[in-house]
Amino acid sequence: MVVSLSISPDQLQRWYAGNVRDVLAYARDGRKVRFPVSVLRPHVTHQGVQGHYAITFDDSNRFQKLVKVG
């Protein structure tokens, strides 16, 4: 499934400093998807996290990987 993310650096900093554990986003097909905020770390730039990402879950709906696709 593919999600579009636009998260500012300030928002990420507040999430990491606070008690936020999960990100709730909507896939392109309209489904809600929840994943750990910690998986965003490799994708953080000076602009925050921006772009389209393919997210993969296993058969038990546990996070597998997040890959930037655009």
PDB file of N, CA and C in Angstrom, residues 3 5 7 12 15-16 20-24 33-44 49 53-57 62-68:
ATOM      1  N   VAL A   3       1.320   5.351   0.904  1.00  0.00           N
ATOM      2  CA  VAL A   3       0.832   6.504   1.662  1.00  0.00           C
ATOM      3  C   VAL A   3       1.624   7.726   1.243  1.00  0.00           C
ATOM      4  N   LEU A   5       3.073  11.239   2.658  1.00  0.00           N
ATOM      5  CA  LEU A   5       3.379  11.854   3.938  1.00  0.00           C
ATOM      6  C   LEU A   5       3.936  13.255   3.731  1.00  0.00           C
ATOM      7  N   ILE A   7       5.198  15.685   6.648  1.00  0.00           N
ATOM      8  CA  ILE A   7       5.360  15.931   8.080  1.00  0.00           C
ATOM      9  C   ILE A   7       6.525  16.902   8.260  1.00  0.00           C
ATOM     10  N   LEU A  12       7.677  16.491  13.637  1.00  0.00           N
ATOM     11  CA  LEU A  12       8.436  15.285  13.990  1.00  0.00           C
ATOM     12  C   LEU A  12       9.127  15.432  15.330  1.00  0.00           C
ATOM     13  N   TRP A  15       6.702  14.974  18.049  1.00  0.00           N
ATOM     14  CA  TRP A  15       6.316  13.568  18.183  1.00  0.00           C
ATOM     15  C   TRP A  15       7.390  12.794  18.926  1.00  0.00           C
ATOM     16  N   TYR A  16       8.649  12.989  18.541  1.00  0.00           N
ATOM     17  CA  TYR A  16       9.739  12.247  19.181  1.00  0.00           C
ATOM     18  C   TYR A  16       9.913  12.654  20.642  1.00  0.00           C
ATOM     19  N   VAL A  20       4.071  10.199  21.418  1.00  0.00           N
ATOM     20  CA  VAL A  20       3.492   9.671  20.187  1.00  0.00           C
ATOM     21  C   VAL A  20       4.257   8.424  19.780  1.00  0.00           C
ATOM     22  N   ARG A  21       3.549   7.340  19.600  1.00  0.00           N
ATOM     23  CA  ARG A  21       4.186   6.080  19.211  1.00  0.00           C
ATOM     24  C   ARG A  21       3.833   5.668  17.798  1.00  0.00           C
ATOM     25  N   ASP A  22       2.638   6.051  17.337  1.00  0.00           N
ATOM     26  CA  ASP A  22       2.155   5.609  16.030  1.00  0.00           C
ATOM     27  C   ASP A  22       1.756   6.778  15.144  1.00  0.00           C
ATOM     28  N   VAL A  23       1.892   6.558  13.851  1.00  0.00           N
ATOM     29  CA  VAL A  23       1.423   7.487  12.834  1.00  0.00           C
ATOM     30  C   VAL A  23       0.158   6.892  12.243  1.00  0.00           C
ATOM     31  N   LEU A  24      -0.852   7.722  12.068  1.00  0.00           N
ATOM     32  CA  LEU A  24      -2.070   7.294  11.396  1.00  0.00           C
ATOM     33  C   LEU A  24      -2.122   8.045  10.074  1.00  0.00           C
ATOM     34  N   VAL A  33      -4.036   3.453   7.778  1.00  0.00           N
ATOM     35  CA  VAL A  33      -2.878   2.631   8.114  1.00  0.00           C
ATOM     36  C   VAL A  33      -2.180   3.252   9.310  1.00  0.00           C
ATOM     37  N   ARG A  34      -1.814   2.416  10.255  1.00  0.00           N
ATOM     38  CA  ARG A  34      -1.125   2.857  11.469  1.00  0.00           C
ATOM     39  C   ARG A  34       0.210   2.129  11.513  1.00  0.00           C
ATOM     40  N   PHE A  35       1.281   2.907  11.811  1.00  0.00           N
ATOM     41  CA  PHE A  35       2.613   2.315  11.900  1.00  0.00           C
ATOM     42  C   PHE A  35       3.439   3.089  12.908  1.00  0.00           C
ATOM     43  N   PRO A  36       4.503   2.479  13.439  1.00  0.00           N
ATOM     44  CA  PRO A  36       5.319   3.129  14.467  1.00  0.00           C
ATOM     45  C   PRO A  36       6.035   4.372  13.923  1.00  0.00           C
ATOM     46  N   VAL A  37       6.000   5.462  14.674  1.00  0.00           N
ATOM     47  CA  VAL A  37       6.676   6.691  14.258  1.00  0.00           C
ATOM     48  C   VAL A  37       8.177   6.460  14.100  1.00  0.00           C
ATOM     49  N   SER A  38       8.727   5.510  14.813  1.00  0.00           N
ATOM     50  CA  SER A  38      10.170   5.236  14.753  1.00  0.00           C
ATOM     51  C   SER A  38      10.640   4.786  13.379  1.00  0.00           C
ATOM     52  N   VAL A  39       9.753   4.215  12.543  1.00  0.00           N
ATOM     53  CA  VAL A  39      10.173   3.757  11.221  1.00  0.00           C
ATOM     54  C   VAL A  39      10.445   4.915  10.271  1.00  0.00           C
ATOM     55  N   LEU A  40      10.063   6.119  10.666  1.00  0.00           N
ATOM     56  CA  LEU A  40      10.310   7.292   9.825  1.00  0.00           C
ATOM     57  C   LEU A  40      11.748   7.792   9.927  1.00  0.00           C
ATOM     58  N   ARG A  41      12.451   7.446  10.973  1.00  0.00           N
ATOM     59  CA  ARG A  41      13.793   7.993  11.213  1.00  0.00           C
ATOM     60  C   ARG A  41      14.719   7.939  10.001  1.00  0.00           C
ATOM     61  N   PRO A  42      14.820   6.826   9.275  1.00  0.00           N
ATOM     62  CA  PRO A  42      15.724   6.802   8.119  1.00  0.00           C
ATOM     63  C   PRO A  42      15.294   7.743   6.988  1.00  0.00           C
ATOM     64  N   HIS A  43      14.067   8.232   7.029  1.00  0.00           N
ATOM     65  CA  HIS A  43      13.529   9.049   5.951  1.00  0.00           C
ATOM     66  C   HIS A  43      13.465  10.537   6.294  1.00  0.00           C
ATOM     67  N   VAL A  44      13.921  10.915   7.479  1.00  0.00           N
ATOM     68  CA  VAL A  44      13.859  12.308   7.912  1.00  0.00           C
ATOM     69  C   VAL A  44      14.961  13.115   7.240  1.00  0.00           C
ATOM     70  N   VAL A  49       9.579  14.751   6.680  1.00  0.00           N
ATOM     71  CA  VAL A  49       9.314  13.546   5.880  1.00  0.00           C
ATOM     72  C   VAL A  49       8.290  13.951   4.829  1.00  0.00           C
ATOM     73  N   TYR A  53       5.327   6.819   0.014  1.00  0.00           N
ATOM     74  CA  TYR A  53       6.051   5.683   0.588  1.00  0.00           C
ATOM     75  C   TYR A  53       5.216   4.418   0.470  1.00  0.00           C
ATOM     76  N   ALA A  54       5.880   3.346   0.049  1.00  0.00           N
ATOM     77  CA  ALA A  54       5.242   2.021   0.046  1.00  0.00           C
ATOM     78  C   ALA A  54       5.497   1.400   1.406  1.00  0.00           C
ATOM     79  N   ILE A  55       4.436   0.958   2.029  1.00  0.00           N
ATOM     80  CA  ILE A  55       4.551   0.357   3.351  1.00  0.00           C
ATOM     81  C   ILE A  55       4.083  -1.092   3.264  1.00  0.00           C
ATOM     82  N   THR A  56       4.847  -1.963   3.893  1.00  0.00           N
ATOM     83  CA  THR A  56       4.574  -3.395   3.828  1.00  0.00           C
ATOM     84  C   THR A  56       4.357  -3.944   5.232  1.00  0.00           C
ATOM     85  N   PHE A  57       3.353  -4.795   5.359  1.00  0.00           N
ATOM     86  CA  PHE A  57       3.045  -5.481   6.606  1.00  0.00           C
ATOM     87  C   PHE A  57       3.081  -6.983   6.357  1.00  0.00           C
ATOM     88  N   ARG A  62       1.823  -6.817  11.044  1.00  0.00           N
ATOM     89  CA  ARG A  62       2.952  -6.163  11.718  1.00  0.00           C
ATOM     90  C   ARG A  62       3.823  -5.493  10.670  1.00  0.00           C
ATOM     91  N   PHE A  63       4.305  -4.309  11.004  1.00  0.00           N
ATOM     92  CA  PHE A  63       5.125  -3.541  10.087  1.00  0.00           C
ATOM     93  C   PHE A  63       6.325  -4.345   9.610  1.00  0.00           C
ATOM     94  N   GLN A  64       6.619  -4.267   8.304  1.00  0.00           N
ATOM     95  CA  GLN A  64       7.788  -4.911   7.717  1.00  0.00           C
ATOM     96  C   GLN A  64       8.798  -3.871   7.237  1.00  0.00           C
ATOM     97  N   LYS A  65       8.366  -2.979   6.302  1.00  0.00           N
ATOM     98  CA  LYS A  65       9.307  -1.975   5.799  1.00  0.00           C
ATOM     99  C   LYS A  65       8.558  -0.798   5.193  1.00  0.00           C
ATOM    100  N   LEU A  66       9.291   0.316   5.075  1.00  0.00           N
ATOM    101  CA  LEU A  66       8.796   1.549   4.497  1.00  0.00           C
ATOM    102  C   LEU A  66       9.833   1.999   3.477  1.00  0.00           C
ATOM    103  N   VAL A  67       9.409   2.161   2.215  1.00  0.00           N
ATOM    104  CA  VAL A  67      10.322   2.507   1.134  1.00  0.00           C
ATOM    105  C   VAL A  67       9.775   3.706   0.384  1.00  0.00           C
ATOM    106  N   LYS A  68      10.615   4.716   0.172  1.00  0.00           N
ATOM    107  CA  LYS A  68      10.180   5.897  -0.576  1.00  0.00           C
ATOM    108  C   LYS A  68      10.031   5.525  -2.049  1.00  0.00           C
TER     109      LYS A  68
END
